[in-house]
């Protein structure tokens, strides 16, 4: 017995439906026909275009999946390259840290040396000044006495000879005592 | 007994409730409106549960495609200023799409085949868009009634025409959707009535009923397309009206 093909099956169903409707075996209203049309249309769309629609929606999901994968791979590669660069940088940073430590030590010692030399220089200057002032102090009375003998006494003697006030002669004298005379 | 093609649009009370002469009954229209909103809400809820999948599933892809479609629509029509209106436009589109598609199922009810629903929606959105226009531009919004480059001598006539045209937007928006839905369903009902009558008579006519049956089959596909298209048309017109209100000319 040959198996019936789909178009023939459909034809027999339609004919059976027509006969059953005309003989009032099947009782329905026009909305049932609309229902049959509706589900028939949905079935036809699913049968002929279902795979296409599913494939297009699936393709969208696959595209997003591939983009995500690519972004993860790119991110992993970037992280690995950063890690390799970090590994290269570590010895340099160690050398730099040692160098900076030695620089710090040198700068500290230089600073101490500079402070010491400055202090020593200031001390020597101050001591020189003190010595000079001491010598001045020591020599001052003798010099004053000598100057008074050289400059003031002649004026006093002259004033006494002329019967005038000694202070007037001292004021108008050309040989006045100055500070540079005691330098 | 043959029912009339317009019987499918009858509103019947499921839970009658009236206060005085006002009716607050829960009707079949309300039921199908809630069904549309509930279906859309459930779909979005289950798809976006726990934030959704990073690699979307098929349903999530479908929802994302609807989202991207509405977002690109707003971007093209209104631009960057329209982004804050995305929620209302998206809700409107999804609501109309699901209401229209659920109405396509036989033995159900198409809520948008009633002028009360479509006109209520279009009028309320029209009022909202006008308020937005006045909020942004103040009284300068009235400059929209005089097109750019129009001669001043024609201004009195043009302003009246533009005003009528502007006010008619609310009516045309609602009537367009209502008419498409009602006409489509009526036509399908009439042709299925033909097929049923021919099948009932019997003989050669019952075989010939394949013709109106095939037309109904094709019309079902057309009506599903029209259901999606009308949701799109309503939404894009709202975006255009919003653009006119926000950017004027």
CSV table of N, CA and C in Angstrom, one decimal, chain A residues 14-15 17-19 21-24 28-42 44 54 57-58 60-62 64-65 68 72, chain B residues 2-3 54-56 58 61 64-65 68 104-107 188-189 192-193 195-196 199-203 206-207 209-210 213 216-217 220-221 224:
chain,number,residue,atom,x,y,z
A,14,UNK,N,-9.7,18.5,3.5
A,14,UNK,CA,-10.6,19.6,3.1
A,14,UNK,C,-11.9,19.1,2.6
A,15,UNK,N,-11.9,18.0,1.8
A,15,UNK,CA,-13.1,17.5,1.3
A,15,UNK,C,-14.0,16.9,2.4
A,17,UNK,N,-14.0,17.8,5.5
A,17,UNK,CA,-14.5,18.9,6.2
A,17,UNK,C,-15.7,19.6,5.5
A,18,UNK,N,-15.6,19.7,4.2
A,18,UNK,CA,-16.7,20.3,3.4
A,18,UNK,C,-17.9,19.5,3.6
A,19,UNK,N,-17.8,18.1,3.4
A,19,UNK,CA,-18.9,17.2,3.5
A,19,UNK,C,-19.5,17.2,4.9
A,21,UNK,N,-19.4,19.6,7.1
A,21,UNK,CA,-20.0,20.9,7.3
A,21,UNK,C,-21.4,20.9,6.7
A,22,UNK,N,-21.5,20.5,5.4
A,22,UNK,CA,-22.7,20.6,4.7
A,22,UNK,C,-23.8,19.7,5.3
A,23,UNK,N,-23.3,18.5,5.8
A,23,UNK,CA,-24.3,17.6,6.4
A,23,UNK,C,-24.5,17.9,7.9
A,24,UNK,N,-24.0,19.0,8.4
A,24,UNK,CA,-24.2,19.5,9.8
A,24,UNK,C,-23.7,18.4,10.8
A,28,UNK,N,-20.3,24.6,13.9
A,28,UNK,CA,-19.4,25.6,14.3
A,28,UNK,C,-20.0,26.9,13.8
A,29,UNK,N,-19.3,28.0,14.1
A,29,UNK,CA,-19.7,29.3,13.5
A,29,UNK,C,-18.5,29.8,12.7
A,30,UNK,N,-18.6,31.1,12.2
A,30,UNK,CA,-17.6,31.6,11.3
A,30,UNK,C,-16.3,31.9,12.0
A,31,UNK,N,-16.5,32.1,13.3
A,31,UNK,CA,-15.3,32.5,14.1
A,31,UNK,C,-14.3,31.3,14.1
A,32,UNK,N,-14.9,30.1,14.1
A,32,UNK,CA,-14.1,28.9,14.1
A,32,UNK,C,-13.2,28.8,12.8
A,33,UNK,N,-13.8,29.3,11.7
A,33,UNK,CA,-13.0,29.3,10.4
A,33,UNK,C,-11.9,30.3,10.6
A,34,UNK,N,-12.2,31.4,11.2
A,34,UNK,CA,-11.1,32.4,11.5
A,34,UNK,C,-10.0,31.8,12.4
A,35,UNK,N,-10.5,31.0,13.3
A,35,UNK,CA,-9.5,30.3,14.2
A,35,UNK,C,-8.6,29.3,13.5
A,36,UNK,N,-9.3,28.6,12.6
A,36,UNK,CA,-8.5,27.6,11.7
A,36,UNK,C,-7.5,28.4,10.9
A,37,UNK,N,-8.0,29.5,10.3
A,37,UNK,CA,-7.1,30.3,9.4
A,37,UNK,C,-5.9,30.9,10.3
A,38,UNK,N,-6.2,31.3,11.5
A,38,UNK,CA,-5.2,31.9,12.3
A,38,UNK,C,-4.1,30.9,12.7
A,39,UNK,N,-4.6,29.8,13.1
A,39,UNK,CA,-3.6,28.8,13.5
A,39,UNK,C,-2.9,28.2,12.3
A,40,UNK,N,-3.6,28.1,11.2
A,40,UNK,CA,-3.0,27.7,9.9
A,40,UNK,C,-1.9,28.6,9.5
A,41,UNK,N,-2.1,29.9,9.6
A,41,UNK,CA,-1.2,30.9,9.3
A,41,UNK,C,0.1,30.8,10.2
A,42,UNK,N,-0.2,30.7,11.5
A,42,UNK,CA,0.9,30.6,12.4
A,42,UNK,C,1.8,29.4,12.1
A,44,UNK,N,2.0,27.9,9.2
A,44,UNK,CA,2.7,28.1,8.0
A,44,UNK,C,4.0,28.9,8.2
A,54,UNK,N,14.5,32.0,13.8
A,54,UNK,CA,15.3,31.5,14.9
A,54,UNK,C,16.8,31.8,14.6
A,57,UNK,N,17.8,35.5,15.1
A,57,UNK,CA,17.8,35.8,16.5
A,57,UNK,C,19.1,35.2,17.2
A,58,UNK,N,19.3,33.9,16.8
A,58,UNK,CA,20.4,33.2,17.3
A,58,UNK,C,21.7,33.9,16.9
A,60,UNK,N,22.2,37.0,16.3
A,60,UNK,CA,22.4,38.2,17.1
A,60,UNK,C,23.1,37.8,18.4
A,61,UNK,N,22.6,36.7,19.1
A,61,UNK,CA,23.2,36.2,20.3
A,61,UNK,C,24.6,35.8,20.1
A,62,UNK,N,24.9,35.1,19.0
A,62,UNK,CA,26.2,34.6,18.7
A,62,UNK,C,27.2,35.7,18.5
A,64,UNK,N,27.0,38.7,19.8
A,64,UNK,CA,27.3,39.3,21.1
A,64,UNK,C,28.2,38.4,21.9
A,65,UNK,N,28.0,37.1,21.7
A,65,UNK,CA,28.9,36.1,22.4
A,65,UNK,C,30.3,36.3,21.9
A,68,UNK,N,32.0,39.5,23.1
A,68,UNK,CA,32.3,39.4,24.5
A,68,UNK,C,33.6,38.6,24.6
A,72,UNK,N,37.2,39.8,26.1
A,72,UNK,CA,37.8,39.1,27.2
A,72,UNK,C,39.3,38.8,26.8
B,2,UNK,N,-26.5,33.3,12.1
B,2,UNK,CA,-25.4,34.1,11.7
B,2,UNK,C,-25.4,35.4,12.5
B,3,UNK,N,-24.2,35.6,13.1
B,3,UNK,CA,-24.1,36.9,13.8
B,3,UNK,C,-23.6,38.0,12.9
B,54,UNK,N,24.1,37.9,29.8
B,54,UNK,CA,25.0,38.7,29.0
B,54,UNK,C,24.9,38.4,27.6
B,55,UNK,N,24.9,37.1,27.3
B,55,UNK,CA,24.6,36.6,25.9
B,55,UNK,C,23.1,36.3,25.9
B,56,UNK,N,22.3,37.1,25.2
B,56,UNK,CA,20.9,37.1,25.4
B,56,UNK,C,20.3,35.8,24.8
B,58,UNK,N,16.7,33.9,23.2
B,58,UNK,CA,15.9,34.3,22.1
B,58,UNK,C,14.9,35.4,22.5
B,61,UNK,N,16.5,38.6,23.3
B,61,UNK,CA,16.9,39.2,22.0
B,61,UNK,C,15.7,40.0,21.4
B,64,UNK,N,15.1,43.0,23.4
B,64,UNK,CA,16.2,44.0,23.2
B,64,UNK,C,16.0,44.7,21.8
B,65,UNK,N,15.5,43.9,20.8
B,65,UNK,CA,15.3,44.4,19.5
B,65,UNK,C,14.2,45.5,19.5
B,68,UNK,N,15.7,48.6,21.1
B,68,UNK,CA,16.6,49.3,20.2
B,68,UNK,C,15.8,50.0,19.1
B,104,UNK,N,-5.9,39.9,17.5
B,104,UNK,CA,-5.9,39.1,16.3
B,104,UNK,C,-6.3,37.7,16.6
B,105,UNK,N,-6.1,37.3,17.9
B,105,UNK,CA,-6.5,35.9,18.2
B,105,UNK,C,-8.0,35.7,18.1
B,106,UNK,N,-8.5,34.7,17.4
B,106,UNK,CA,-9.9,34.5,17.3
B,106,UNK,C,-10.6,34.3,18.7
B,107,UNK,N,-11.8,34.7,18.8
B,107,UNK,CA,-12.6,34.6,20.1
B,107,UNK,C,-12.1,35.6,21.1
B,188,UNK,N,-12.5,40.5,7.9
B,188,UNK,CA,-12.2,39.1,8.1
B,188,UNK,C,-13.5,38.3,8.5
B,189,UNK,N,-14.3,39.0,9.3
B,189,UNK,CA,-15.6,38.4,9.8
B,189,UNK,C,-16.5,38.2,8.6
B,192,UNK,N,-15.2,35.4,6.4
B,192,UNK,CA,-15.4,34.1,7.0
B,192,UNK,C,-16.9,33.7,7.1
B,193,UNK,N,-17.7,34.7,7.1
B,193,UNK,CA,-19.2,34.5,7.1
B,193,UNK,C,-19.6,33.9,5.7
B,195,UNK,N,-17.6,32.2,3.8
B,195,UNK,CA,-17.1,30.8,3.7
B,195,UNK,C,-18.0,29.8,4.5
B,196,UNK,N,-18.4,30.3,5.7
B,196,UNK,CA,-19.3,29.5,6.5
B,196,UNK,C,-20.6,29.2,5.8
B,199,UNK,N,-20.1,26.7,3.0
B,199,UNK,CA,-19.9,25.4,3.6
B,199,UNK,C,-21.2,24.8,4.1
B,200,UNK,N,-22.0,25.6,4.7
B,200,UNK,CA,-23.3,25.1,5.2
B,200,UNK,C,-24.2,24.7,4.1
B,201,UNK,N,-24.2,25.4,3.0
B,201,UNK,CA,-25.1,25.1,1.8
B,201,UNK,C,-24.8,23.7,1.3
B,202,UNK,N,-23.5,23.4,1.1
B,202,UNK,CA,-23.1,22.1,0.6
B,202,UNK,C,-22.9,22.1,-0.9
B,203,UNK,N,-22.7,20.9,-1.4
B,203,UNK,CA,-22.5,20.7,-2.8
B,203,UNK,C,-21.3,21.4,-3.4
B,206,UNK,N,-19.7,24.3,-1.3
B,206,UNK,CA,-18.9,24.0,-0.1
B,206,UNK,C,-17.4,23.8,-0.5
B,207,UNK,N,-17.3,23.3,-1.8
B,207,UNK,CA,-15.9,23.2,-2.3
B,207,UNK,C,-15.4,24.6,-2.7
B,209,UNK,N,-16.0,27.2,-1.3
B,209,UNK,CA,-15.8,28.0,-0.1
B,209,UNK,C,-14.3,28.1,0.2
B,210,UNK,N,-13.5,27.3,-0.5
B,210,UNK,CA,-12.0,27.3,-0.3
B,210,UNK,C,-11.5,28.7,-0.7
B,213,UNK,N,-12.1,31.2,2.0
B,213,UNK,CA,-11.3,30.7,3.1
B,213,UNK,C,-9.8,31.1,2.9
B,216,UNK,N,-9.4,34.7,3.6
B,216,UNK,CA,-9.4,34.9,5.0
B,216,UNK,C,-8.0,34.6,5.6
B,217,UNK,N,-7.4,33.5,5.0
B,217,UNK,CA,-6.1,33.0,5.4
B,217,UNK,C,-5.1,34.1,5.1
B,220,UNK,N,-5.6,37.2,7.3
B,220,UNK,CA,-5.1,37.0,8.7
B,220,UNK,C,-3.6,37.5,8.8
B,221,UNK,N,-2.9,37.1,7.8
B,221,UNK,CA,-1.5,37.5,7.7
B,221,UNK,C,-1.4,39.0,7.5
B,224,UNK,N,-2.2,40.8,10.8
B,224,UNK,CA,-1.1,40.7,11.8
B,224,UNK,C,-0.1,41.8,11.4
